[in-house]
Coordinates of C-alpha atoms in Angstrom, one line a residue:
X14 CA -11.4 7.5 -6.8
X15 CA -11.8 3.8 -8.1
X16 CA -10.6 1.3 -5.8
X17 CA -7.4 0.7 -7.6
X18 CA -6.3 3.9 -7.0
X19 CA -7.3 4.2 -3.4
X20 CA -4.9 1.1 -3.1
X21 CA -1.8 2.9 -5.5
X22 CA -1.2 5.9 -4.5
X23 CA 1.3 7.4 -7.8
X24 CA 3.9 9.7 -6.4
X25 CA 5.4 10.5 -9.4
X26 CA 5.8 8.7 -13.1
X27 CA 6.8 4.6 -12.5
X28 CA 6.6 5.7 -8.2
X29 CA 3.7 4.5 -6.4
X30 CA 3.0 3.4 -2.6
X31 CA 0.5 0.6 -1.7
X32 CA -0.8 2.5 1.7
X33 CA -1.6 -0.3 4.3
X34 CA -0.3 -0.7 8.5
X35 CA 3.3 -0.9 6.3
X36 CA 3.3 1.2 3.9
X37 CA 4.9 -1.0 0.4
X38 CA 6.2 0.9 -2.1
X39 CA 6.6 0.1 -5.5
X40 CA 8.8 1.0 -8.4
X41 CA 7.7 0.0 -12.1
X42 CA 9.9 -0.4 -15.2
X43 CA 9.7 -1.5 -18.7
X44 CA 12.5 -4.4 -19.8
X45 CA 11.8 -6.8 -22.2
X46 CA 8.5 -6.5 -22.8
X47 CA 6.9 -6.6 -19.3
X48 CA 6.9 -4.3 -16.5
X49 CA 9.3 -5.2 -13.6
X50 CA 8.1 -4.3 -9.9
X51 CA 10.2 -3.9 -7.6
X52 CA 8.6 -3.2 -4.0
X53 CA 9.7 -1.8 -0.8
X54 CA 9.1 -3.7 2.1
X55 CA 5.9 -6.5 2.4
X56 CA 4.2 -5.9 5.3
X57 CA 3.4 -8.2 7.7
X58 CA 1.8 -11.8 6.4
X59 CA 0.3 -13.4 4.1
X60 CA -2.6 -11.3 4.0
X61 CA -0.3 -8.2 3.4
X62 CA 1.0 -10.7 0.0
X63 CA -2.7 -11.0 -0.6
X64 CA -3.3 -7.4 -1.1
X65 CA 0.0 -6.5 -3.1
X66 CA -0.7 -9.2 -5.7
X67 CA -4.6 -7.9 -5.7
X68 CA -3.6 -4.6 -6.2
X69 CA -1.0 -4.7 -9.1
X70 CA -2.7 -7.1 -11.0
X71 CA -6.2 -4.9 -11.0
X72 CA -4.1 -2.1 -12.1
X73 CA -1.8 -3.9 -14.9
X74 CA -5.5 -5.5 -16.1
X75 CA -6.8 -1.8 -16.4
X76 CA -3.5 -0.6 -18.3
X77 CA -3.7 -4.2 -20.5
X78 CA 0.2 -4.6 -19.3
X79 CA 1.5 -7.5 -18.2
X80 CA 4.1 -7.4 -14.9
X81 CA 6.5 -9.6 -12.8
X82 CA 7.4 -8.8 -9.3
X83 CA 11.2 -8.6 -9.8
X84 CA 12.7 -8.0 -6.0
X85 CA 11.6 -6.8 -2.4
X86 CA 14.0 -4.5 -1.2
X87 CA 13.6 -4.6 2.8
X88 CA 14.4 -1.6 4.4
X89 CA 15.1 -3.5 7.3
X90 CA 14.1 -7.0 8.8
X91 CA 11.7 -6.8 11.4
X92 CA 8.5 -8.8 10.7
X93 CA 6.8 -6.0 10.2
X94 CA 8.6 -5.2 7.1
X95 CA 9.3 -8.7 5.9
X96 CA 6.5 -10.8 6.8
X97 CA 4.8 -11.2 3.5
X98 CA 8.5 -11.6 1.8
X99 CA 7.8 -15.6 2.2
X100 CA 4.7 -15.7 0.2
X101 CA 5.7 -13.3 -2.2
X102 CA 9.0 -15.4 -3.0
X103 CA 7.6 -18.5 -2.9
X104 CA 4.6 -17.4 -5.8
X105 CA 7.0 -15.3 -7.9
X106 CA 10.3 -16.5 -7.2
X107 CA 11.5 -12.9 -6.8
X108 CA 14.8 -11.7 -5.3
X109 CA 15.3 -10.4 -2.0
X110 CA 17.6 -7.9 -1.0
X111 CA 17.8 -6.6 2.2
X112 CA 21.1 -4.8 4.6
X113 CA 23.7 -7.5 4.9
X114 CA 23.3 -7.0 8.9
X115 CA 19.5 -7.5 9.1
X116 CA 20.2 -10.9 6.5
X117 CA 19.6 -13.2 9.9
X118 CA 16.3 -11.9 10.8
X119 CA 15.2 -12.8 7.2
X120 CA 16.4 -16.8 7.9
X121 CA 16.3 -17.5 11.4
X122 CA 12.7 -16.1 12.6
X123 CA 13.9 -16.9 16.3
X124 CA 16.5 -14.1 16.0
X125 CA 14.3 -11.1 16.3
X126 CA 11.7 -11.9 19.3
X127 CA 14.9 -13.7 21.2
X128 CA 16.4 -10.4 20.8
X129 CA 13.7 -8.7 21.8
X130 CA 12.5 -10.8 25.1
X131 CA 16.2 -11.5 26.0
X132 CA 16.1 -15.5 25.6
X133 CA 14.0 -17.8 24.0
X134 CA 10.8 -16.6 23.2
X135 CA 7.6 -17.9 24.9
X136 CA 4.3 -18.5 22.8
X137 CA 3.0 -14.9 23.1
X138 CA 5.6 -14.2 20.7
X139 CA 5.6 -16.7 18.4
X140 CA 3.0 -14.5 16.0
X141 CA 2.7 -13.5 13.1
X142 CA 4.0 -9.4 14.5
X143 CA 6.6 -11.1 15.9
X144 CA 7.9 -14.3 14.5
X145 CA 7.7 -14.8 10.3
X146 CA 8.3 -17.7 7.7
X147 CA 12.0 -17.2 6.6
X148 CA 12.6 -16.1 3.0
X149 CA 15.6 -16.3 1.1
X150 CA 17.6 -12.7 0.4
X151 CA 19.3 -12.7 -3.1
X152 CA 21.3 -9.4 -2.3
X153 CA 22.8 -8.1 0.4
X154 CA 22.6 -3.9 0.7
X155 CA 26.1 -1.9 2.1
X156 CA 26.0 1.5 2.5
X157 CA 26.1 3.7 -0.9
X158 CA 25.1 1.0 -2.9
X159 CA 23.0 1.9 -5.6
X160 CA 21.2 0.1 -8.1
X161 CA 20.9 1.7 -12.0
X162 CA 18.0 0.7 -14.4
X163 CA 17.7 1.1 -18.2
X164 CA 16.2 4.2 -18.3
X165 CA 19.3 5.6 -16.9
X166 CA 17.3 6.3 -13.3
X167 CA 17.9 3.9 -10.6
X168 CA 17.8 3.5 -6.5
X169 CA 20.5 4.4 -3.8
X170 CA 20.6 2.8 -0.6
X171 CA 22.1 4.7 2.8
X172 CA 22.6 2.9 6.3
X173 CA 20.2 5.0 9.2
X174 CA 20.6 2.7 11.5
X175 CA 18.9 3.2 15.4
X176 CA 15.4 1.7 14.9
X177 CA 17.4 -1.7 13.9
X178 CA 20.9 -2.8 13.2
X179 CA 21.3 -1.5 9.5
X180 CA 18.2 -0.1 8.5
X181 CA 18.2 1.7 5.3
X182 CA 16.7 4.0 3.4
X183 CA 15.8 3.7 -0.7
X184 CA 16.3 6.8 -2.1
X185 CA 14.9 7.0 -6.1
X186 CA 15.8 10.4 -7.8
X187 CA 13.6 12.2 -10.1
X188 CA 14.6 13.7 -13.8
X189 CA 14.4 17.0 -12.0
X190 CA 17.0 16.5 -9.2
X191 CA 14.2 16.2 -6.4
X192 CA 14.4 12.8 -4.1
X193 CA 11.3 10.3 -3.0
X194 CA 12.9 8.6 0.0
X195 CA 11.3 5.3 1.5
X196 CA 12.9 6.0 5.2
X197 CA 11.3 2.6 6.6
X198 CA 11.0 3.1 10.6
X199 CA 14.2 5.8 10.1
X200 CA 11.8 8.6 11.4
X201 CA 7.6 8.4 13.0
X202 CA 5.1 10.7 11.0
X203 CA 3.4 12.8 13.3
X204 CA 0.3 11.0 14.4
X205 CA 2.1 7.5 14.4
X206 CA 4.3 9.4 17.1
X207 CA 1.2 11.1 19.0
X208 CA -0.3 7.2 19.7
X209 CA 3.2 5.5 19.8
X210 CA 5.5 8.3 21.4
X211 CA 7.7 5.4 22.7
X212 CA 8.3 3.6 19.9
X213 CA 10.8 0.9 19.3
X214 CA 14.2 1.8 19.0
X215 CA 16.9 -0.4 19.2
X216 CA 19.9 2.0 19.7
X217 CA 18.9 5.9 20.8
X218 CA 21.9 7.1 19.8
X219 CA 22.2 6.1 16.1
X220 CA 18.7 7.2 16.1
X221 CA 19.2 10.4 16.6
X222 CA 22.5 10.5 14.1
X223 CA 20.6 8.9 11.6
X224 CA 18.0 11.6 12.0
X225 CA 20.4 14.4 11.2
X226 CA 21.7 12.4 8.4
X227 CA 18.2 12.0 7.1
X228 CA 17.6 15.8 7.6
X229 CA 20.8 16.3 5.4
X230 CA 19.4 14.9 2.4
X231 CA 18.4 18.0 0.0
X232 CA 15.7 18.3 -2.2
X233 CA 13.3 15.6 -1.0
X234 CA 9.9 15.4 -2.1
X235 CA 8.7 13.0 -0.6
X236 CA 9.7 11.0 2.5
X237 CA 7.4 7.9 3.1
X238 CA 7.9 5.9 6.4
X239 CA 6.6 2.5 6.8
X240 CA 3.7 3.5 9.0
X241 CA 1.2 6.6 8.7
X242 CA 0.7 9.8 6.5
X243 CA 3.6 10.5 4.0
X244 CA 5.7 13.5 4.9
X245 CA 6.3 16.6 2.1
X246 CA 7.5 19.9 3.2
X247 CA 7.7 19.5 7.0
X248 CA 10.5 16.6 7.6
X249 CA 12.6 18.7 9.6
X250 CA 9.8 19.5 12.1
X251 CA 8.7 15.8 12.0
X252 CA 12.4 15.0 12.2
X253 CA 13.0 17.4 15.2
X254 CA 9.5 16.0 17.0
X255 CA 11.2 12.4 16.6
X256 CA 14.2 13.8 18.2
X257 CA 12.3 15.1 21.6
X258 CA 10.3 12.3 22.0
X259 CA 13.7 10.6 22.1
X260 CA 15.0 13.1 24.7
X261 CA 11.8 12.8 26.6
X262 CA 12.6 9.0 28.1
X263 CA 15.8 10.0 28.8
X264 CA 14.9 13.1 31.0
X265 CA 11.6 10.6 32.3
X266 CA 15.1 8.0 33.4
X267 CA 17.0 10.5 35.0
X268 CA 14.3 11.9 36.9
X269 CA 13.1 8.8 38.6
X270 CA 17.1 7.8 39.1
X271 CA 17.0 11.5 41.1
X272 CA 14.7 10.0 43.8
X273 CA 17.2 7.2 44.8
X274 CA 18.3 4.1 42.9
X275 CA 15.9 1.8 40.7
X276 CA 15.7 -1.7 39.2
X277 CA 14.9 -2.1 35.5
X278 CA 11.6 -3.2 36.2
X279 CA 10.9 -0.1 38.4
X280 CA 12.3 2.3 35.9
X281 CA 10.1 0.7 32.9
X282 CA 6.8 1.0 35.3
X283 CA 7.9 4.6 36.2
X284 CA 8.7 5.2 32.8
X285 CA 5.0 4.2 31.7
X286 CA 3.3 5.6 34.0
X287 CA 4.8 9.2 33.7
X288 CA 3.5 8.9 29.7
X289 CA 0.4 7.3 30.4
X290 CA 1.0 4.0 29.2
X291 CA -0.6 1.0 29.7
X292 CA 1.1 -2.4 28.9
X293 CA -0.2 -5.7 27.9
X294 CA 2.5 -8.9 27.6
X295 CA 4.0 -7.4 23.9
X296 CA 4.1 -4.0 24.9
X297 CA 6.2 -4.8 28.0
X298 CA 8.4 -6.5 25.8
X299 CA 8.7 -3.8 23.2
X300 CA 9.3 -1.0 25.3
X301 CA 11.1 -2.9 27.8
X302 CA 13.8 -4.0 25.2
X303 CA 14.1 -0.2 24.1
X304 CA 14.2 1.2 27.6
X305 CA 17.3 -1.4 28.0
X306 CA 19.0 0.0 25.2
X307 CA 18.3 3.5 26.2
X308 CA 19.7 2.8 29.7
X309 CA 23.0 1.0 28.1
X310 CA 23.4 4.3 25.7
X311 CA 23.3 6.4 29.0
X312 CA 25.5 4.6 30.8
X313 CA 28.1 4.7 27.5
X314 CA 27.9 8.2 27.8
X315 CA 28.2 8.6 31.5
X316 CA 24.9 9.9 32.4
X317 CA 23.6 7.3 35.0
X318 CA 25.6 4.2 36.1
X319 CA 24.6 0.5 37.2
X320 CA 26.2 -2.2 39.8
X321 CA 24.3 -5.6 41.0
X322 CA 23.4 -5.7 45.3
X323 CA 22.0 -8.7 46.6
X324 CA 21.6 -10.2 42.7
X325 CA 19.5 -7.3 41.8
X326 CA 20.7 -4.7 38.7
X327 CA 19.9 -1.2 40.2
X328 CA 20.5 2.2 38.4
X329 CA 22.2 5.5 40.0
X330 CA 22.4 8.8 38.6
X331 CA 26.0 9.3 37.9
X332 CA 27.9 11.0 41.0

């Protein structure tokens, strides 16, 4: 294997992912006499950038083509996933299209750490995994939208939200019927779920509806999240793994709740320490945010309850 091709990985004809802590992929097609790319998701920085224009333009050298990047289509906003966008803009003066609800993470790079830490974020935060250079989206993304090239194939887009506010997936159909879907952070490949088994989720709930809606989708071929191994002909076990990891922390909260009533802080330390997790400053803001929204969803649905005594928040299990 050359090293172009250890860095393009072709899924099918004009369908390729560049493999990297995000996964980018990348859609190539003929108009007017130069290839048009059109990658999903960046990754995180300017580095990320680095390797995407290394990596197309050693292939399109070797093939004697020229190319132009033509959009980034963001799954979702979270630096992770848009970090390189900036860069990538600013050298090719591509479009950006991302969900209309994720559009303010792309401009204000405040939005997601403050969301995240509950206030102003402090300097831990202000990284490059946390806190990118804005970028300016072209496009916003709705639900069903779909996007048609010349060739008569062409992209659909479909809200999963859970993991963010309007995450998406891209979904690019083949000449034979069957699907590649770029499901962003819509569903954790096995091993990223084995070393992250709590992983960020912003709302459990949607999570888990967007998982059956993702499970729904017939004929897929390929389902690539943003982080780890591609997924073929197990989804629905991956999917159904995602899915008890998810009920997991909420039977970890209600057990502690059964010993007596608990503050957040002592429900995210119990909550650790049951899975054998140990937190630095990031993590406890990670998981921390995402144990908040998984105590808010549980006391939506009646499950445990909450009331402040002597300015403290505690939880109850619901009488």
């Amino acid at each position: 294997m050359n090293d172009v091709s250890a860095k393009l990985i072709e899924l099918a004809p004009d369908v390729f992912v560049i493999p990297g802590a995000t996964n980018a992929g990348a859609v190539f097609k003929q108009a007017d006499g130069i290839t048009q790319v059109y990658l999903i998701d960046s990754g995180t920085s300017e580095l990320d950038a680095d390797v995407i224009f290394d990596t197309l333009k050693k292939y399109f050298s070797e093939k004697s083509r020229q190319f132009k990047i033509a959009a980034i289509i963001n799954t979702h906003c979270h630096p992770d996933h848009v970090g390189a966008d900036n860069a990538i803009q600013t050298e090719t003066e591509c479009e950006i299209w991302c969900p209309a609800m994720e559009r303010g993470c792309l401009e204000n790079p405040e939005m997601q750490p403050s969301l995240m830490y509950g206030g102003y974020p402090p300097k831990e935060l202000h990284s490059l995994f946390f806190m990118i250079k804005p970028a300016k989206p072209s496009k916003m993304l709705y639900d069903g939208d779909s996007f048609n090239f010349n060739d008569g194939t062409g992209l659909k887009f479909i809200d999963l939200p859970g993991h963010s506010f309007q995450e998406m997936a891209v979904i690019y159909e083949l000449p034979d019927g069957s699907k590649i879907v770029f499901s962003g952070d819509a569903v954790y490949p096995r091993k990223r779920l084995a070393k992250f088994w709590i992983s960020f989720i912003y709302n459990p709930h949607k999570f888990m509806q967007s998982l059956d809606k993702l499970d729904s989708i017939k004929n897929i071929k390929y389902c690539i999240p943003s982080h780890g191994e591609f997924i073929t002909d197990d989804l629905s076990e991956v999917i159904e793994l995602n899915k008890i990891a998810v009920y997991s922390v909420e039977k970890t909260i209600l057990i502690i709740l059964k010993t007596g009533k608990a503050s957040f802080e002592q429900i995210l330390k119990g909550v650790t320490d049951y899975h054998d997790i140990k937190m630095a400053f990031a993590q406890h803001v990670l998981i921390g945010c995402t144990l908040k929204s998984y105590l808010a969803v549980m006391c939506d649905k009646g499950e445990i309850t909450c009331k402040v005594e002597e300015n403290i928040l505690y939880y109850y299990l619901k009488k």
